Short mmCIF file of C-alpha atoms and ligand atoms in Angstrom, two decimals:
data_model
loop_
_atom_site.label_atom_id
_atom_site.label_comp_id
_atom_site.label_asym_id
_atom_site.label_seq_id
_atom_site.Cartn_x
_atom_site.Cartn_y
_atom_site.Cartn_z
CA MET J 1 65.62 86.15 -145.53
CA LYS J 2 62.61 85.36 -147.20
CA ILE J 3 60.81 82.49 -146.30
CA GLN J 4 59.55 79.66 -149.22
CA LYS J 5 58.70 76.74 -147.43
CA VAL J 6 58.41 75.59 -143.71
CA ASN J 7 57.90 71.88 -142.55
CA LEU J 8 57.88 70.46 -139.05
CA ASP J 9 60.74 67.41 -139.84
CA TYR J 10 60.72 65.68 -136.60
CA VAL J 11 58.71 66.62 -132.96
CA LEU J 12 60.84 64.82 -129.79
CA GLY J 13 59.88 63.62 -126.76
CA VAL J 14 61.44 63.32 -123.09
CA ASN J 15 62.74 59.99 -124.41
CA SER J 16 63.19 60.11 -127.90
CA GLU J 17 65.98 59.30 -129.49
CA LEU J 18 68.03 62.45 -131.30
CA PRO J 19 67.79 62.43 -134.97
CA LYS J 20 70.82 62.23 -137.24
CA THR J 21 70.22 66.58 -138.55
CA GLU J 22 71.95 68.27 -141.26
CA LYS J 23 71.55 71.54 -141.34
CA PRO J 24 72.69 73.82 -139.07
CA GLU J 25 70.51 74.36 -136.57
CA PHE J 26 68.97 78.04 -134.09
CA VAL J 27 67.98 76.96 -131.23
CA LEU J 28 65.85 78.53 -129.07
CA ALA J 29 65.77 78.77 -125.16
CA GLY J 30 63.63 80.59 -122.62
CA ARG J 31 60.87 80.06 -120.26
CA SER J 32 58.18 79.48 -121.10
CA ASN J 33 55.72 81.26 -121.89
CA VAL J 34 58.40 83.70 -123.34
CA GLY J 35 57.37 84.03 -127.09
CA LYS J 36 59.48 81.48 -128.79
CA SER J 37 56.94 79.61 -130.60
CA SER J 38 55.14 83.17 -131.12
CA PHE J 39 58.74 84.01 -131.98
CA ILE J 40 58.36 81.74 -135.23
CA ASN J 41 55.75 82.35 -136.57
CA ALA J 42 56.28 85.57 -136.52
CA PHE J 43 59.61 84.68 -138.38
CA ILE J 44 57.79 82.18 -140.11
CA ASN J 45 54.69 84.37 -140.90
CA ARG J 46 52.35 82.21 -140.29
CA LYS J 47 49.64 83.08 -138.24
CA ALA J 48 49.52 79.65 -136.22
CA TYR J 49 52.10 77.63 -137.12
CA ALA J 50 53.47 77.12 -134.20
CA ARG J 51 51.33 75.97 -131.30
CA THR J 52 51.16 79.19 -128.48
CA SER J 53 49.10 79.72 -125.93
CA SER J 54 48.50 81.64 -122.52
CA THR J 55 49.06 78.76 -120.24
CA PRO J 56 52.94 77.67 -119.75
CA GLY J 57 53.60 75.16 -120.87
CA LYS J 58 52.30 74.93 -124.05
CA THR J 59 55.18 73.64 -126.36
CA ARG J 60 56.81 70.00 -124.84
CA THR J 61 58.55 68.54 -126.96
CA ILE J 62 61.61 69.69 -129.07
CA ASN J 63 60.63 71.24 -132.26
CA PHE J 64 62.82 70.42 -135.58
CA TYR J 65 61.57 73.21 -137.52
CA ASN J 66 62.78 72.55 -141.57
CA ILE J 67 63.38 77.01 -143.20
CA ASN J 68 63.97 76.68 -146.31
CA ASP J 69 65.44 73.04 -146.90
CA ALA J 70 68.12 75.69 -145.26
CA PHE J 71 68.48 74.95 -141.29
CA TYR J 72 66.35 74.93 -138.54
CA LEU J 73 64.93 76.30 -135.73
CA VAL J 74 64.31 74.27 -132.83
CA ASP J 75 62.44 75.15 -129.88
CA LEU J 76 63.15 73.97 -127.10
CA PRO J 77 60.32 73.64 -124.18
CA GLY J 78 60.34 76.08 -121.16
CA TYR J 79 62.50 75.85 -118.43
CA GLY J 80 60.72 76.61 -115.42
CA TYR J 81 57.56 75.42 -116.10
CA ALA J 82 56.60 73.63 -112.93
CA ALA J 83 53.08 72.28 -113.34
CA THR J 84 54.45 69.39 -114.87
CA GLY J 85 56.69 68.40 -111.10
CA PRO J 86 59.90 67.52 -109.80
CA VAL J 87 60.25 64.80 -112.01
CA GLU J 88 59.39 65.79 -115.39
CA GLN J 89 61.47 68.65 -115.75
CA GLU J 90 64.12 66.70 -114.26
CA LYS J 91 63.52 64.34 -116.93
CA TRP J 92 63.68 67.54 -119.57
CA ALA J 93 66.42 68.96 -117.86
CA ARG J 94 68.41 65.80 -118.68
CA MET J 95 66.96 65.56 -122.86
CA ILE J 96 68.06 69.06 -123.23
CA ASN J 97 71.04 68.30 -121.97
CA ARG J 98 71.93 65.44 -124.02
CA TYR J 99 70.45 67.74 -127.33
CA PHE J 100 73.23 69.86 -126.31
CA ASP J 101 75.66 66.82 -125.78
CA ARG J 102 74.89 64.82 -128.73
CA SER J 103 73.81 67.63 -131.27
CA GLN J 104 76.98 68.46 -134.11
CA GLN J 105 74.84 71.39 -135.77
CA ILE J 106 74.23 74.53 -133.26
CA GLU J 107 74.90 76.80 -135.09
CA GLU J 108 73.12 79.85 -132.89
CA VAL J 109 72.29 79.79 -129.22
CA ILE J 110 68.41 81.90 -129.37
CA GLN J 111 67.81 82.95 -125.63
CA LEU J 112 64.94 84.86 -125.24
CA ILE J 113 64.18 86.26 -122.57
CA ASP J 114 61.09 88.66 -121.32
CA ILE J 115 62.32 92.91 -121.60
CA ARG J 116 60.10 93.70 -119.43
CA HIS J 117 61.40 92.62 -116.37
CA ASP J 118 64.95 91.51 -115.24
CA PRO J 119 66.52 88.02 -115.87
CA THR J 120 64.84 85.36 -113.48
CA ALA J 121 67.49 82.91 -111.32
CA LEU J 122 66.50 80.48 -114.24
CA ASP J 123 67.84 82.79 -117.54
CA LEU J 124 70.81 83.87 -116.05
CA GLU J 125 71.34 79.84 -115.49
CA MET J 126 70.28 78.77 -119.14
CA PHE J 127 72.45 82.44 -120.07
CA ARG J 128 75.95 80.71 -118.25
CA TYR J 129 74.50 77.01 -119.33
CA ILE J 130 73.94 78.43 -123.08
CA THR J 131 78.32 79.13 -122.55
CA SER J 132 79.80 76.73 -121.14
CA ALA J 133 77.72 73.50 -123.30
CA THR J 134 77.74 75.29 -126.80
CA GLY J 135 80.44 76.95 -126.16
CA TYR J 136 78.59 80.21 -127.72
CA GLU J 137 77.89 83.35 -126.09
CA PRO J 138 73.35 83.07 -126.67
CA ILE J 139 71.78 86.14 -129.52
CA VAL J 140 69.38 86.98 -127.16
CA ILE J 141 66.17 88.23 -128.09
CA LEU J 142 63.81 90.31 -126.37
CA THR J 143 60.24 89.94 -127.20
CA LYS J 144 57.36 91.62 -125.92
CA LEU J 145 58.50 94.93 -127.27
CA ASP J 146 55.34 96.52 -127.80
CA LYS J 147 54.29 96.10 -123.93
CA ILE J 148 56.52 98.73 -122.82
CA LYS J 149 56.94 102.30 -123.42
CA ARG J 150 59.08 103.67 -126.22
CA SER J 151 61.02 105.05 -123.60
CA GLN J 152 61.82 102.05 -121.65
CA VAL J 153 63.45 99.88 -123.57
CA LYS J 154 67.09 102.09 -123.84
CA LYS J 155 67.02 101.33 -120.38
CA GLN J 156 65.79 97.48 -120.52
CA ILE J 157 67.68 96.51 -122.77
CA GLU J 158 70.53 97.84 -120.39
CA THR J 159 69.25 96.50 -117.48
CA ILE J 160 69.09 92.90 -118.89
CA ARG J 161 73.18 92.94 -120.22
CA LYS J 162 74.13 93.71 -117.07
CA ALA J 163 71.87 91.51 -114.44
CA LEU J 164 73.40 89.10 -117.62
CA ASN J 165 76.35 90.28 -117.37
CA ALA J 166 77.27 89.70 -121.55
CA THR J 167 79.69 91.27 -122.77
CA ALA J 168 79.53 94.56 -124.94
CA ASP J 169 79.07 92.95 -128.64
CA CYS J 170 76.57 89.63 -127.08
CA THR J 171 73.55 90.61 -129.80
CA MET J 172 70.55 91.98 -128.49
CA ILE J 173 67.61 92.37 -130.28
CA ALA J 174 63.68 93.57 -129.15
CA PHE J 175 61.48 92.05 -130.76
CA SER J 176 57.69 92.33 -131.04
CA ALA J 177 56.31 88.58 -132.32
CA GLU J 178 52.54 91.23 -132.66
CA SER J 179 54.30 94.36 -134.26
CA LYS J 180 57.23 92.62 -135.80
CA GLN J 181 59.27 94.90 -134.40
CA GLY J 182 63.83 93.49 -135.38
CA LEU J 183 62.36 90.80 -137.52
CA ASP J 184 64.31 92.63 -140.15
CA GLU J 185 67.07 92.84 -137.78
CA ILE J 186 66.63 88.44 -136.92
CA TYR J 187 66.72 88.24 -140.76
CA ARG J 188 69.80 90.11 -141.41
CA ILE J 189 72.05 88.33 -138.64
CA PHE J 190 70.54 84.74 -140.38
CA ASP J 191 71.80 85.52 -143.48
CA THR J 192 74.83 86.64 -141.69
CA VAL J 193 75.74 83.70 -140.19
CA LEU J 194 74.21 81.24 -143.16
CA ASP J 195 76.10 83.43 -145.23
CA THR J 196 79.46 83.13 -143.62
CA ASN J 197 79.52 79.68 -142.98
CA GLN J 198 78.40 79.48 -146.68
CA LEU J 199 75.84 76.87 -145.15
CA THR J 200 72.86 77.60 -147.75
P1 LIG B 301 55.56 77.45 -123.52
O1 LIG B 301 55.62 76.84 -125.04
O2 LIG B 301 55.46 77.09 -122.93
O3 LIG B 301 57.32 77.28 -123.61
O4 LIG B 301 55.91 78.89 -124.52
P2 LIG B 301 56.48 80.21 -125.95
O5 LIG B 301 57.93 81.06 -125.30
O6 LIG B 301 56.28 79.37 -127.05
O7 LIG B 301 55.03 81.09 -125.44
P3 LIG B 301 54.16 81.77 -126.76
O8 LIG B 301 54.74 81.69 -127.90
O9 LIG B 301 53.46 80.48 -126.99
O10 LIG B 301 54.10 83.06 -125.97
C1 LIG B 301 52.55 82.83 -124.79
C2 LIG B 301 51.89 84.26 -124.59
O11 LIG B 301 52.27 85.74 -124.28
C3 LIG B 301 50.51 84.34 -125.64
O12 LIG B 301 49.90 84.19 -125.14
C4 LIG B 301 51.25 84.77 -126.58
O13 LIG B 301 50.37 85.95 -127.48
C5 LIG B 301 51.13 86.25 -125.90
N1 LIG B 301 52.95 86.69 -126.89
C6 LIG B 301 54.03 86.19 -127.38
N2 LIG B 301 54.55 87.02 -127.82
C7 LIG B 301 54.09 88.02 -127.69
C8 LIG B 301 54.99 89.57 -128.08
O14 LIG B 301 55.41 90.21 -129.07
N3 LIG B 301 53.78 90.83 -127.54
C9 LIG B 301 52.74 90.39 -126.76
N4 LIG B 301 51.66 90.82 -127.03
N5 LIG B 301 52.15 88.79 -126.63
C10 LIG B 301 53.66 88.41 -126.41
MG1 LIG B 302 56.04 77.35 -126.98
#
């Protein structure tokens, strides 16, 4: 995977119409602050193309990043961000449902989970939701790898796999947006998916 061109094609608010897209979509889901936007920046090799913040709730739109005119990385707003209030959260839940329901282009769903902790109740709910709404088992990216000791990595991956009740072939990749560990493997997966489906 070589990143040649990136463009933020669509930014959807909570009431926006869904765009009629024609490229395969790789959707990123994960709780607020888990590192979705940081993942995108690492993936596209830019420092701050996607806005990141240590304050949860930075991304409050659905962002479609057009990569190489070949596919979209779709950044969903983080779930579990309470400060917006229950009404706003409910609206977003409906918008995200609508997106999963209507999009014909979803190729893979990638769920980001913090490698340091057990999955939260919302992480578990999202994992199950993705499986039922898209029919795909999500690819799981375990973020903030640089924040745990190397000796803990294997154990954490297995703990999280168990908690999710994920099958042995559910792909899980430990990743750091700081050190870029895991990125080559992620590129390989994208390449394989795009090649297999002759999408490029
Ligand atoms: P929302 O937009 O609120 O949904 O959050 P997000 O999932 O997009 O998270 P974001 O990328 O903004 O990252 C949240 C915080 O975690 C920021 O302070 C990042 O710098 C930090 N962060 C993200 N990934 C990593 C990582 O791999 N390592 C370290 N050390 N920090 C990270
Ligand atoms: Mg974000």
